[in-house]
Tab-separated table of C-alpha atoms and ligand atoms in Angstrom:
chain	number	residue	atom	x	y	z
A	1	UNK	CA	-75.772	-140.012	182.856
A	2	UNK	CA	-73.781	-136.819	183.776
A	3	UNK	CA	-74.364	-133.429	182.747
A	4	UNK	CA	-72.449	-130.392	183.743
A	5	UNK	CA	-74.370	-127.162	182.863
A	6	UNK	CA	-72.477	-124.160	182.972
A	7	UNK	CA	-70.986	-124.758	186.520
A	8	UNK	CA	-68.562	-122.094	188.343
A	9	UNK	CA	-66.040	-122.635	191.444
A	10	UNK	CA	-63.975	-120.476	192.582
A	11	UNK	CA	-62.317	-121.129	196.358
A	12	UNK	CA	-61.787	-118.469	198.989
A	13	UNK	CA	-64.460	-116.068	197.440
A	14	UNK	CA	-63.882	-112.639	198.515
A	15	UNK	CA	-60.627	-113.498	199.988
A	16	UNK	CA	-57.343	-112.653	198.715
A	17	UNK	CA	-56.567	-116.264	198.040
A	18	UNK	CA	-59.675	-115.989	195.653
A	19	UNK	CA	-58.921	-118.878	192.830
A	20	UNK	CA	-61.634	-119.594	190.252
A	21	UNK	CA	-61.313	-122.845	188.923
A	22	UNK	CA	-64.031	-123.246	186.965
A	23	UNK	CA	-66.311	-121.073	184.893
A	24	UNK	CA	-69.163	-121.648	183.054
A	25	UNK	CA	-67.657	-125.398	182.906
A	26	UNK	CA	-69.871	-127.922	180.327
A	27	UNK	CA	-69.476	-131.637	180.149
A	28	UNK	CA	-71.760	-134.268	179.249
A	29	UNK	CA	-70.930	-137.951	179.659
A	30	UNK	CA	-73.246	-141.251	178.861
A	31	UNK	CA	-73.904	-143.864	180.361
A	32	UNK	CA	-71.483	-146.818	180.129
A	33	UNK	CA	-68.546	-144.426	178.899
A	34	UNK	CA	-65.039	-144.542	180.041
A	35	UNK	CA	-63.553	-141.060	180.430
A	36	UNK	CA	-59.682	-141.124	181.376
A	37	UNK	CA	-58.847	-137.574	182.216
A	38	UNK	CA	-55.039	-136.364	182.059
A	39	UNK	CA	-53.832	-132.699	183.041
A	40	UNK	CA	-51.194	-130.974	184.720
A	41	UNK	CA	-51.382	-130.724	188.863
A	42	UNK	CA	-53.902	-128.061	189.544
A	43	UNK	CA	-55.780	-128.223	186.493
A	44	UNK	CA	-58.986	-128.872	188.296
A	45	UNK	CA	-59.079	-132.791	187.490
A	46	UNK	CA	-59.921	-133.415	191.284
A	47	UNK	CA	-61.840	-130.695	191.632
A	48	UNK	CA	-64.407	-132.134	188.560
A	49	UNK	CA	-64.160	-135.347	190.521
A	50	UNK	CA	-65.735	-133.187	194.120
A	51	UNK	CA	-68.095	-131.512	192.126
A	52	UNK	CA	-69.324	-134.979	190.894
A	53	UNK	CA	-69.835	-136.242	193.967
A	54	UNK	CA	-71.143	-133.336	196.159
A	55	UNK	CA	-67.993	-132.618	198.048
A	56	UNK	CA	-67.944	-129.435	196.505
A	57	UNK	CA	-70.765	-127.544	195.835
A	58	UNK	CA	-70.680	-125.266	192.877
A	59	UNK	CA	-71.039	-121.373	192.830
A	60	UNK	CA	-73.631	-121.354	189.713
A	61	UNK	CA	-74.639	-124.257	186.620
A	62	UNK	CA	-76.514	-127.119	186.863
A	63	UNK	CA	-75.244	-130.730	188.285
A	64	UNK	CA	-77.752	-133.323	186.492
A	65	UNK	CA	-77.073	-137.003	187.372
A	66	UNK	CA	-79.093	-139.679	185.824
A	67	UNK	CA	-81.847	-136.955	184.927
A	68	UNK	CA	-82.179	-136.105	188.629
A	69	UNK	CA	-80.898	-132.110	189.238
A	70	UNK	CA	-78.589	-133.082	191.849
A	71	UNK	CA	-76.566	-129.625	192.227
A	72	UNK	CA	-77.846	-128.808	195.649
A	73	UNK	CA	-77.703	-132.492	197.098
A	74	UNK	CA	-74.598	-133.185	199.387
A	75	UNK	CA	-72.244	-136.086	199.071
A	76	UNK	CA	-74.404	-138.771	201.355
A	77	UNK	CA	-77.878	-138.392	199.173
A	78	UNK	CA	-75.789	-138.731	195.906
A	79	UNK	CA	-74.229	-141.731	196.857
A	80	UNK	CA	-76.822	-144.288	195.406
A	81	UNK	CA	-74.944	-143.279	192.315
A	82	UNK	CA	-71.719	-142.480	192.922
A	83	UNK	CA	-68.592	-144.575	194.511
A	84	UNK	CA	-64.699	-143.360	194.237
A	85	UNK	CA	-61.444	-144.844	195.046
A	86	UNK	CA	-58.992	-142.428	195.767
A	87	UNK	CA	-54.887	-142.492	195.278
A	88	UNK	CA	-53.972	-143.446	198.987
A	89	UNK	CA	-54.650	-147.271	199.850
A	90	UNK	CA	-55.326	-146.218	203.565
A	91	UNK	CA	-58.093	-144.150	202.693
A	92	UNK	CA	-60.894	-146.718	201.070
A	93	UNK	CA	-61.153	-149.113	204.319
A	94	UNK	CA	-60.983	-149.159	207.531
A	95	UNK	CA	-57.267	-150.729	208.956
A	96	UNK	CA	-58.563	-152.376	211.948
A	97	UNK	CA	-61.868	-153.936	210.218
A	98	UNK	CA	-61.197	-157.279	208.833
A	99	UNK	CA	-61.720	-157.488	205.457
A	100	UNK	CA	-64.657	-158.650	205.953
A	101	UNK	CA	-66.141	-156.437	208.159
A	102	UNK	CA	-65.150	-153.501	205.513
A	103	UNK	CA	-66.879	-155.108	202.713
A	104	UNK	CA	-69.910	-155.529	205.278
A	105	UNK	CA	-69.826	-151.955	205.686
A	106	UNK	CA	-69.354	-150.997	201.915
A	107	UNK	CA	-72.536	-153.394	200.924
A	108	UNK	CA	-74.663	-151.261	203.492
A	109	UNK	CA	-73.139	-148.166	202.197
A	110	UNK	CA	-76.856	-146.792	201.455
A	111	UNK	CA	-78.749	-148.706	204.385
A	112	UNK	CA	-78.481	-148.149	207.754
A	113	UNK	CA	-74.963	-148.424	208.492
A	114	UNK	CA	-74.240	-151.122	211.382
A	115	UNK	CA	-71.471	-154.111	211.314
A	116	UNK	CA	-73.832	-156.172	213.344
A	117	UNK	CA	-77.215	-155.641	210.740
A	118	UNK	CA	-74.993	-156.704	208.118
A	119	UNK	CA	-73.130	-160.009	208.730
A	120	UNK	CA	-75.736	-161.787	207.952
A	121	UNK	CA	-75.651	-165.778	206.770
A	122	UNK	CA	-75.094	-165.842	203.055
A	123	UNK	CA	-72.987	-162.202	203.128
A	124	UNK	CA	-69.904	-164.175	203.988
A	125	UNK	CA	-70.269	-166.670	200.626
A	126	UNK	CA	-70.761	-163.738	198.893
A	127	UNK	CA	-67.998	-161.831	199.919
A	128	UNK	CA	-66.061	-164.809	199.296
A	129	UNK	CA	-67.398	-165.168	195.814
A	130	UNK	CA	-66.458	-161.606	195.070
A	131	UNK	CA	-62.941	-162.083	196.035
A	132	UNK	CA	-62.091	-164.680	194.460
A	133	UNK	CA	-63.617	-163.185	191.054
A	134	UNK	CA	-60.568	-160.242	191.169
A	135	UNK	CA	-58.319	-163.252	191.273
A	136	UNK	CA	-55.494	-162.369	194.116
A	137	UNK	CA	-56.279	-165.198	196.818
A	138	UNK	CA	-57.895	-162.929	199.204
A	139	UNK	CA	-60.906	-165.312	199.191
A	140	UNK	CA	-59.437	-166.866	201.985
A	141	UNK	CA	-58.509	-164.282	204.281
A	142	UNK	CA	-61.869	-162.972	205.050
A	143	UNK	CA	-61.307	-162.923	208.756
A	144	UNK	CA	-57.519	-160.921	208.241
A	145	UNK	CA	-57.318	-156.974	209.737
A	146	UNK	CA	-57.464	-154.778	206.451
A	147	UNK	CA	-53.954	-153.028	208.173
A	148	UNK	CA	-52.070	-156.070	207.120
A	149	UNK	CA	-53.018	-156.289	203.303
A	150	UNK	CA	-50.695	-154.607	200.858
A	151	UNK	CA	-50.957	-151.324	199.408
A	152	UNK	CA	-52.307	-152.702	196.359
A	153	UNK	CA	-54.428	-155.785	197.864
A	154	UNK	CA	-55.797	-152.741	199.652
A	155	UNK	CA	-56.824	-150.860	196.623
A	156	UNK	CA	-58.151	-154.123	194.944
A	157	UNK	CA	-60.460	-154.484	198.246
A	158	UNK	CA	-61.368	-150.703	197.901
A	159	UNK	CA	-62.761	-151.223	194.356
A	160	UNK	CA	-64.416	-154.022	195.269
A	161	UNK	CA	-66.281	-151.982	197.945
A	162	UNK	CA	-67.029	-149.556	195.771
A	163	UNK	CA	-68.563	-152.068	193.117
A	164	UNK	CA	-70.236	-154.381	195.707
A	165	UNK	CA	-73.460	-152.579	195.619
A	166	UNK	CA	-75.525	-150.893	192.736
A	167	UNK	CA	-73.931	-147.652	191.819
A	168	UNK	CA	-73.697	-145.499	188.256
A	169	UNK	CA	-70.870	-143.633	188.716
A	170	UNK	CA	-67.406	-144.745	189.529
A	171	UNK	CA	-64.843	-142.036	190.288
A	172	UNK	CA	-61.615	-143.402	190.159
A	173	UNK	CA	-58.704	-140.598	191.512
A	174	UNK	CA	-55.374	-141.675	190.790
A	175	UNK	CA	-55.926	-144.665	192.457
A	176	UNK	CA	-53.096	-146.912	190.998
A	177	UNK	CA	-50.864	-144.084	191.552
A	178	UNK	CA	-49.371	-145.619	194.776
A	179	UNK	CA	-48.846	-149.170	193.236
A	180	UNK	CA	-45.848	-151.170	191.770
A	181	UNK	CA	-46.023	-151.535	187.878
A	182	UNK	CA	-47.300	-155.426	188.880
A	183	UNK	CA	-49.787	-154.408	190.771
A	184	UNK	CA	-50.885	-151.463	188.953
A	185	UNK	CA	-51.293	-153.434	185.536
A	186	UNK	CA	-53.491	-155.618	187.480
A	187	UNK	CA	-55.775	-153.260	189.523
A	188	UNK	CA	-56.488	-151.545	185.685
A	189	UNK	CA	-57.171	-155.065	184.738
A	190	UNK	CA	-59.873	-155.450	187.246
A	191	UNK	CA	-60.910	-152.032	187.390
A	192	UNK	CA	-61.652	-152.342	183.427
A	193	UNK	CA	-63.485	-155.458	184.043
A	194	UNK	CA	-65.704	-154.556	186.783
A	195	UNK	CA	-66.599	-151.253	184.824
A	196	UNK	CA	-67.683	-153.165	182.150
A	197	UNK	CA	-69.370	-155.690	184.066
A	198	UNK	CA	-71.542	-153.583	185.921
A	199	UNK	CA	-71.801	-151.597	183.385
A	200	UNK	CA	-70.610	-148.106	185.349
A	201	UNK	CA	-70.155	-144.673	183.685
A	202	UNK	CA	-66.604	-144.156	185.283
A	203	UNK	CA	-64.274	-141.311	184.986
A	204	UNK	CA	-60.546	-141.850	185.846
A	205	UNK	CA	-57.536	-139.491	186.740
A	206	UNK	CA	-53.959	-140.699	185.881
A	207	UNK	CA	-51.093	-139.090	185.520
A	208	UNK	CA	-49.695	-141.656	183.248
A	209	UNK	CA	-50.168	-140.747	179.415
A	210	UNK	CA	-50.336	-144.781	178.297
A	211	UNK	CA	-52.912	-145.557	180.544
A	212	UNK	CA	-55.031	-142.625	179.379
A	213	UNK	CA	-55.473	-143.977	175.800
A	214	UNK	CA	-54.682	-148.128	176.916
A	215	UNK	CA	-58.137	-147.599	178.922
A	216	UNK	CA	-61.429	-146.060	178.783
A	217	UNK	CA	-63.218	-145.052	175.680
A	218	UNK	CA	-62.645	-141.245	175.766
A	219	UNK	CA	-60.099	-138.867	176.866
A	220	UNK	CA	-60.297	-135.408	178.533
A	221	UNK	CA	-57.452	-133.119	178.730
A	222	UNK	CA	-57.941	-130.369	181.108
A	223	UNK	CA	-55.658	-127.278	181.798
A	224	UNK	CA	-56.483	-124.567	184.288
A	225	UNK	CA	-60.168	-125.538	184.894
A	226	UNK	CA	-60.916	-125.956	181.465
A	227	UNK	CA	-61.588	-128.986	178.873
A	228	UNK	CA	-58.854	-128.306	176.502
A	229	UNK	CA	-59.170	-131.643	174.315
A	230	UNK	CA	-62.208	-134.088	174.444
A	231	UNK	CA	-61.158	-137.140	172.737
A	232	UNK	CA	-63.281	-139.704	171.704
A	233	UNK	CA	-62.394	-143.445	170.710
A	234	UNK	CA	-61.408	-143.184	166.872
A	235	UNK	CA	-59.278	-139.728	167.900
A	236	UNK	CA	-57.558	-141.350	170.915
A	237	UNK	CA	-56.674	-144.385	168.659
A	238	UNK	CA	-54.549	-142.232	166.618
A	239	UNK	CA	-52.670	-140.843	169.279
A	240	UNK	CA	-49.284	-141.776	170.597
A	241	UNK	CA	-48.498	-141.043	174.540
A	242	UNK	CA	-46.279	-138.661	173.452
A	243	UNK	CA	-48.783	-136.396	171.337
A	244	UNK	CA	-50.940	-136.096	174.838
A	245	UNK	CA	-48.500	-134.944	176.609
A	246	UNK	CA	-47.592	-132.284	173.839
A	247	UNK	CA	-51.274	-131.199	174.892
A	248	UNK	CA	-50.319	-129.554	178.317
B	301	ATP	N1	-60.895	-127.342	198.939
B	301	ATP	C1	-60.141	-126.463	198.292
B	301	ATP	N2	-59.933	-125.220	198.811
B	301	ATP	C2	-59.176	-124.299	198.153
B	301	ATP	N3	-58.600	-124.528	196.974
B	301	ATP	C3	-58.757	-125.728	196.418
B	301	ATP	C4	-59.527	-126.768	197.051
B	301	ATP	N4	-59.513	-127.870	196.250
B	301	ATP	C5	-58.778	-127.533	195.184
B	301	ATP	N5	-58.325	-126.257	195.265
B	301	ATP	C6	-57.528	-125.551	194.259
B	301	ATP	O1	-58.146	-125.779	193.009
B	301	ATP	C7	-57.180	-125.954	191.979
B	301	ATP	C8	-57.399	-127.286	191.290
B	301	ATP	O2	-57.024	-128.315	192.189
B	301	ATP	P1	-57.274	-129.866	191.915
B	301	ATP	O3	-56.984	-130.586	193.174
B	301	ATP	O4	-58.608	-130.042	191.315
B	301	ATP	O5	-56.168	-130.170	190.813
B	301	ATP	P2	-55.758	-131.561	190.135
B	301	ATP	O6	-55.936	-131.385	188.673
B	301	ATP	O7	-56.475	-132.665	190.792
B	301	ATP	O8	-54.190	-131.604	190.457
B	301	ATP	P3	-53.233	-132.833	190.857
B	301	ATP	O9	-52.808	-133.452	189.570
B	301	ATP	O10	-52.088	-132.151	191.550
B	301	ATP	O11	-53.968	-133.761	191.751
B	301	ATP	C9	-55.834	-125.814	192.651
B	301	ATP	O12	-55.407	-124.495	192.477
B	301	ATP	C10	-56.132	-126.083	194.123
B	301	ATP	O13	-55.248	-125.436	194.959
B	302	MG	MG1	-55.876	-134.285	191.992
């Protein structure tokens, strides 16, 4: 599903801020895994996750998603495949949109985007349906401002937009990282479930050594641009929080 040929970034080229954070960078991921990746701040893991989705285009190497050679396409044309939730609740939906009105907007992600196009009868049953699957009574609130959700109901509605419509790829960056333990537990609940339900190639950034090996199916460890440790299922099951962090 993803393949990473060789790839090279390096910011402020010809600068003296120059910083090369990856070179001649390889990863290869299929489709339905789970890849938690852990690493230290700056190691690049958010950089992988820009280069994924066209944010950042890469210096040299080869982007290949689904077969399709994707390395000069930016962000909008890759997003049939690709959705991400990032770390900061505010940043998946739009505050003054009812919930509703964002999930409108998130299921015509790759049509024409217009509110009015796409609150169309049945969308609202749906929408309900959806809600009420992840399980935190937002079913009902439909009509509510996104603005007066929690940070964590926000994050729950984010991954639902993200799901809503037919995507690959799910990048997920840090995005419990602003939650209570509660809420956290559950948004990993539901993010596992949806993964597996739609059956998404996902790759997910924590910071939290438990969750690296509690979910997913393989681990990268990356330290200054690079794929120190690539851990698959019957390695990570021998591991103990502790040894990860060891790794960086
Ligand atoms: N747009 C950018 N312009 C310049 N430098 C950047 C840019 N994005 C990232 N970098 C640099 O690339 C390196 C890797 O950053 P990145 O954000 O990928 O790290 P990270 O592993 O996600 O760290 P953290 O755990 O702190 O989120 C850092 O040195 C960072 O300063
Ligand atoms: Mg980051």
């Amino acid at each position: 599903m993803i393949h990473l040929n060789n790839i090279s970034v390096t910011f402020g080229k010809n600068t003296p801020l120059e910083n090369s954070v990856f070179k001649d960078l390889n990863l290869e991921i299929s489709q339905g895994e789970f890849v938690t990746v852990i690493g230290g701040n700056g190691a690049g893991k958010s950089t992988l996750m820009n280069v994924l989705s066209g944010d950042i285009l890469v210096d040299s190497g080869k982007i290949t998603l689904d077969r399709a050679n994707v390395t000069n396409w930016p962000t909008y044309k890759r997003a049939k495949w690709i959705s991400r939730v990032f770390q900061d609740p505010l940043l998946g939906s739009y505050a003054d949109l009812t919930i509703e009105e964002n999930l409108s907007l998130a299921f015509s992600r790759d049509k024409e985007r217009t509110l009015k196009s796409s609150l169309e009868p049945g969308m609202r049953e749906l929408f309900r349906e959806n809600l009420a699957h992840i399980g935190i009574g937002l079913e009902n609130r439909l009509g509510d401002k996104m603005g007066l959700l929690s940070g964590g109901q926000r994050q729950a509605v984010s991954l639902l937009m993200a799901t809503l419509r037919p995507s690959k790829i799910l990048l997920l960056d840090e995005h419990t990282a602003a939650l209570d333990p509660k809420m956290e537990r559950l948004i990993l609940e539901l993010t596992q479930k949806l993964i597996s339900e739609k059956k998404l190639t996902a790759l997910m950034i924590t910071h939290c050594m438990a969750q690296a090996l509690e979910y997913g199916t393989r681990t990268l460890v990356m330290h200054h641009g690079k794929i120190v440790h690539d851990l698959a299922s019957d390695q990570r099951n021998k591991l103990q929080a502790s040894d990860l962090v060891a790794f960086f």
